[in-house]
Amino acid sequence: EAGVAQSPRYKIIEKRQSVAFWCNPISGHATLYWYQQILGQGPKLLIQFQNNGVVDDSQLPKDRFSAERLKGVDSTLKIQPAKLEDSAVYLCASSLIAISQNTIYFGEGSWLTVV
Amino acid sequence: DAKTTQPNSMESNEEEPVHLPCNHSTISGTDYIHWYRQLPSQGPEYVIHGLTSNVNNRMASLAIAEDRKSSTLILHRATLRDAAVYYCILSITQGGSEKLVFGKGTKLTVNP
């Protein structure tokens, strides 16, 4: 079974520039998550989609971050303009539906460095 | 905020069992206990989860205290490939959605 695919794997940008990350979840998974992981910390949930609708975006800095999941499959996370503190690994994950009965599968992450 | 407490780090020797503790004193009756691990430069991967009874799978065993306020992840024979950060997580239901809130986890070092 193919896993969660993410690209690009690595990105270096200057502050105030924009960046976009792409995610392709496991086929058939209705729920898609974007997490931010700063070095030395656990992953923090930014946004959760159920099909193409947003279920939770309470931790998403909406003044600079945006995410969409068109047609309930692939998703894109955008940062504009980037700040130094946005340097982190951005992890995409997917699951069938509710967490309690289902496993969340993570991609390898997109590593962002803002200079 | 994470609802679990774990030691920051632990060490083990190769081929020996490892017991990773987790406290979750505020757990509710319907909260599942999840364990994920994160190898260097990779995304987290599922290890095991349970509700009340002890659970076993090919990767590990999960021992859950009778009052469910603590649990222990057991790796029966640690290998060098088990060196990772291990996260003990309770799923949180907010606004009708369920999500995993990660803490800092326990960094496991396995010595050859």
Short mmCIF file of C-alpha atoms in Angstrom, two decimals:
data_model
loop_
_atom_site.label_atom_id
_atom_site.label_comp_id
_atom_site.label_asym_id
_atom_site.label_seq_id
_atom_site.Cartn_x
_atom_site.Cartn_y
_atom_site.Cartn_z
CA GLU A 1 0.00 0.00 0.00
CA ALA A 2 1.40 3.40 -0.98
CA GLY A 3 2.01 5.76 1.92
CA VAL A 4 1.36 9.46 2.36
CA ALA A 5 3.33 11.39 -0.24
CA GLN A 6 4.68 14.87 0.40
CA SER A 7 6.67 17.36 -1.64
CA PRO A 8 8.98 19.12 -1.68
CA ARG A 9 11.11 17.26 0.83
CA TYR A 10 13.27 20.27 1.60
CA LYS A 11 12.82 23.99 1.02
CA ILE A 12 14.89 27.03 1.95
CA ILE A 13 13.32 30.47 1.51
CA GLU A 14 13.95 33.99 2.71
CA LYS A 15 11.61 35.61 5.20
CA ARG A 16 8.60 37.30 3.66
CA GLN A 17 8.66 34.91 0.71
CA SER A 18 5.92 32.36 0.12
CA VAL A 19 6.02 28.58 0.02
CA ALA A 20 3.58 25.78 -0.73
CA PHE A 21 3.62 22.14 0.34
CA TRP A 22 1.68 19.38 -1.36
CA CYS A 23 0.28 16.18 0.13
CA ASN A 24 -1.29 13.09 -1.41
CA PRO A 25 -2.92 10.92 1.29
CA ILE A 26 -3.42 7.18 1.27
CA SER A 27 -6.15 6.23 -1.17
CA GLY A 28 -9.57 6.09 0.45
CA HIS A 29 -8.60 8.03 3.56
CA ALA A 30 -11.25 10.64 4.29
CA THR A 31 -9.38 12.48 7.01
CA LEU A 32 -6.26 14.54 6.28
CA TYR A 33 -4.10 16.42 8.78
CA TRP A 34 -1.32 18.96 8.58
CA TYR A 35 1.05 19.11 11.55
CA GLN A 36 3.92 21.49 12.26
CA GLN A 37 6.93 20.11 14.13
CA ILE A 38 9.52 22.53 15.43
CA LEU A 39 12.91 21.03 16.30
CA GLY A 40 12.85 19.31 19.68
CA GLN A 41 9.06 19.40 20.04
CA GLY A 42 6.23 17.04 19.26
CA PRO A 43 4.04 17.64 16.21
CA LYS A 44 1.34 20.32 16.57
CA LEU A 45 -1.89 19.98 14.63
CA LEU A 46 -2.48 22.93 12.28
CA ILE A 47 -5.56 21.80 10.38
CA GLN A 48 -7.76 18.74 9.96
CA PHE A 49 -9.96 17.97 6.94
CA GLN A 50 -12.78 15.48 6.67
CA ASN A 51 -13.13 14.89 2.92
CA ASN A 52 -12.86 18.45 1.56
CA GLY A 53 -14.31 20.21 4.60
CA VAL A 54 -12.32 21.76 7.45
CA VAL A 55 -13.03 20.07 10.80
CA ASP A 56 -10.48 21.89 12.97
CA ASP A 57 -8.20 24.81 12.13
CA SER A 58 -8.01 26.34 15.59
CA GLN A 59 -4.19 26.25 15.65
CA LEU A 60 -3.64 27.55 12.12
CA PRO A 61 -2.16 31.10 11.98
CA LYS A 62 -4.71 32.27 9.47
CA ASP A 63 -3.02 35.59 8.78
CA ARG A 64 -0.22 33.77 6.95
CA PHE A 65 -1.14 30.10 6.62
CA SER A 66 -3.80 28.65 4.35
CA ALA A 67 -4.71 25.13 3.35
CA GLU A 68 -7.13 23.54 0.96
CA ARG A 69 -8.18 20.06 -0.01
CA LEU A 70 -9.89 20.18 -3.35
CA LYS A 71 -12.03 17.20 -4.35
CA GLY A 72 -11.34 15.57 -0.99
CA VAL A 73 -8.02 14.03 -2.03
CA ASP A 74 -4.79 16.03 -2.38
CA SER A 75 -4.06 18.98 -0.14
CA THR A 76 -1.87 22.06 -0.27
CA LEU A 77 -0.54 24.06 2.67
CA LYS A 78 0.67 27.59 1.90
CA ILE A 79 2.63 30.07 3.97
CA GLN A 80 2.67 33.71 2.87
CA PRO A 81 4.63 35.65 4.01
CA ALA A 82 7.00 33.34 5.84
CA LYS A 83 8.62 34.28 9.14
CA LEU A 84 11.79 32.92 10.73
CA GLU A 85 9.74 31.07 13.35
CA ASP A 86 8.01 29.08 10.60
CA SER A 87 11.18 27.00 10.19
CA ALA A 88 9.94 23.51 10.95
CA VAL A 89 8.96 20.18 9.47
CA TYR A 90 5.46 20.15 8.00
CA LEU A 91 3.91 16.72 8.31
CA CYS A 92 0.91 15.55 6.38
CA ALA A 93 -1.06 12.59 7.69
CA SER A 94 -4.22 10.71 6.83
CA SER A 95 -6.64 8.24 8.38
CA LEU A 96 -9.83 6.47 7.38
CA ILE A 97 -12.14 8.37 9.73
CA ALA A 98 -12.32 8.71 13.51
CA ILE A 99 -9.02 8.36 15.31
CA SER A 100 -10.03 6.01 18.11
CA GLN A 101 -10.58 3.10 15.81
CA ASN A 102 -8.13 4.01 13.11
CA THR A 103 -4.42 4.54 12.69
CA ILE A 104 -3.00 7.84 11.47
CA TYR A 105 -0.36 7.46 8.77
CA PHE A 106 2.25 10.18 8.42
CA GLY A 107 4.33 11.24 5.47
CA GLU A 108 8.05 11.86 5.79
CA GLY A 109 7.51 15.60 6.06
CA SER A 110 8.57 18.74 4.25
CA TRP A 111 11.50 20.48 5.92
CA LEU A 112 11.29 24.27 5.75
CA THR A 113 14.12 26.64 6.61
CA VAL A 114 13.37 30.36 6.60
CA VAL A 115 16.46 32.59 6.52
CA ASP B 1 -2.09 20.79 25.68
CA ALA B 2 -0.86 17.24 25.98
CA LYS B 3 -2.71 15.21 28.61
CA THR B 4 0.10 12.74 29.20
CA THR B 5 3.38 12.79 31.15
CA GLN B 6 6.45 10.88 29.99
CA PRO B 7 10.13 10.88 30.97
CA ASN B 8 12.22 12.99 28.62
CA SER B 9 14.67 10.21 27.88
CA MET B 10 15.50 6.57 28.60
CA GLU B 11 18.32 4.24 27.74
CA SER B 12 18.35 0.55 27.04
CA ASN B 13 20.74 -2.12 25.89
CA GLU B 14 20.25 -4.06 22.71
CA GLU B 15 18.38 -7.36 23.08
CA GLU B 16 16.91 -6.32 26.46
CA PRO B 17 13.28 -5.46 27.19
CA VAL B 18 12.28 -1.80 27.48
CA HIS B 19 9.40 -0.45 29.54
CA LEU B 20 8.32 3.07 28.58
CA PRO B 21 5.96 4.60 31.16
CA CYS B 22 3.19 7.13 30.62
CA ASN B 23 0.91 8.87 33.11
CA HIS B 24 -2.52 10.08 32.05
CA SER B 25 -4.34 10.78 35.29
CA THR B 26 -7.10 12.86 33.65
CA ILE B 27 -8.13 10.17 31.18
CA SER B 28 -11.86 9.78 30.62
CA GLY B 29 -13.76 6.56 30.13
CA THR B 30 -13.84 6.77 26.34
CA ASP B 31 -10.28 8.00 25.69
CA TYR B 32 -8.07 5.60 23.79
CA ILE B 33 -4.36 5.45 24.63
CA HIS B 34 -2.19 5.71 21.52
CA TRP B 35 1.54 5.19 21.10
CA TYR B 36 3.47 6.48 18.13
CA ARG B 37 7.19 6.62 17.55
CA GLN B 38 9.32 8.86 15.42
CA LEU B 39 12.61 7.68 14.02
CA PRO B 40 15.19 10.33 13.08
CA SER B 41 14.23 12.36 10.02
CA GLN B 42 10.95 10.51 9.55
CA GLY B 43 7.30 11.14 10.31
CA PRO B 44 5.71 9.47 13.33
CA GLU B 45 4.55 5.90 12.90
CA TYR B 46 1.84 4.01 14.72
CA VAL B 47 2.95 1.52 17.35
CA ILE B 48 -0.11 0.40 19.29
CA HIS B 49 -3.30 1.62 20.93
CA GLY B 50 -5.76 0.37 23.52
CA LEU B 51 -8.73 1.24 25.69
CA THR B 52 -8.83 -0.97 28.78
CA SER B 53 -7.29 -4.36 28.16
CA ASN B 54 -3.64 -5.07 27.53
CA VAL B 55 -2.80 -5.23 23.84
CA ASN B 56 -0.14 -7.05 21.87
CA ASN B 57 1.01 -6.72 18.30
CA ARG B 58 4.12 -7.55 16.31
CA MET B 59 5.86 -4.35 17.38
CA ALA B 60 5.12 -4.08 21.07
CA SER B 61 2.80 -4.70 24.01
CA LEU B 62 0.70 -2.15 25.83
CA ALA B 63 0.00 -2.66 29.50
CA ILE B 64 -2.81 -0.49 30.86
CA ALA B 65 -3.27 0.02 34.59
CA GLU B 66 -6.56 -1.11 36.06
CA ASP B 67 -7.57 2.50 36.85
CA ARG B 68 -6.34 3.54 33.38
CA LYS B 69 -4.36 6.43 34.82
CA SER B 70 -1.10 5.06 33.51
CA SER B 71 0.18 2.73 30.84
CA THR B 72 3.45 1.14 29.79
CA LEU B 73 4.73 0.42 26.33
CA ILE B 74 6.84 -2.72 26.30
CA LEU B 75 9.42 -3.49 23.64
CA HIS B 76 10.31 -7.10 24.31
CA ARG B 77 13.79 -7.08 22.76
CA ALA B 78 15.16 -3.69 21.86
CA THR B 79 17.15 -3.34 18.68
CA LEU B 80 19.20 -0.42 17.41
CA ARG B 81 16.35 0.34 15.00
CA ASP B 82 14.05 0.99 17.97
CA ALA B 83 15.98 4.15 18.85
CA ALA B 84 13.35 6.86 18.44
CA VAL B 85 11.12 9.33 20.24
CA TYR B 86 8.08 7.53 21.63
CA TYR B 87 4.86 9.48 22.09
CA CYS B 88 2.05 8.46 24.42
CA ILE B 89 -1.13 10.23 23.32
CA LEU B 90 -4.75 10.51 24.30
CA SER B 91 -7.12 11.51 21.56
CA ILE B 92 -9.04 14.71 22.28
CA THR B 93 -12.53 15.47 21.08
CA GLN B 94 -13.13 19.17 20.47
CA GLY B 95 -15.88 20.76 18.49
CA GLY B 96 -17.09 17.39 17.27
CA SER B 97 -13.73 16.33 15.86
CA GLU B 98 -11.21 13.94 17.30
CA LYS B 99 -7.51 14.70 17.18
CA LEU B 100 -4.18 13.57 18.58
CA VAL B 101 -2.30 16.10 20.70
CA PHE B 102 1.38 15.19 20.91
CA GLY B 103 3.61 15.99 23.87
CA LYS B 104 7.41 15.96 23.77
CA GLY B 105 7.65 12.18 24.11
CA THR B 106 10.44 9.98 25.46
CA LYS B 107 13.69 9.77 23.53
CA LEU B 108 14.85 6.16 23.66
CA THR B 109 18.53 5.44 23.18
CA VAL B 110 19.52 1.82 22.51
CA ASN B 111 23.11 0.91 23.28
CA PRO B 112 24.83 -1.88 21.32
#
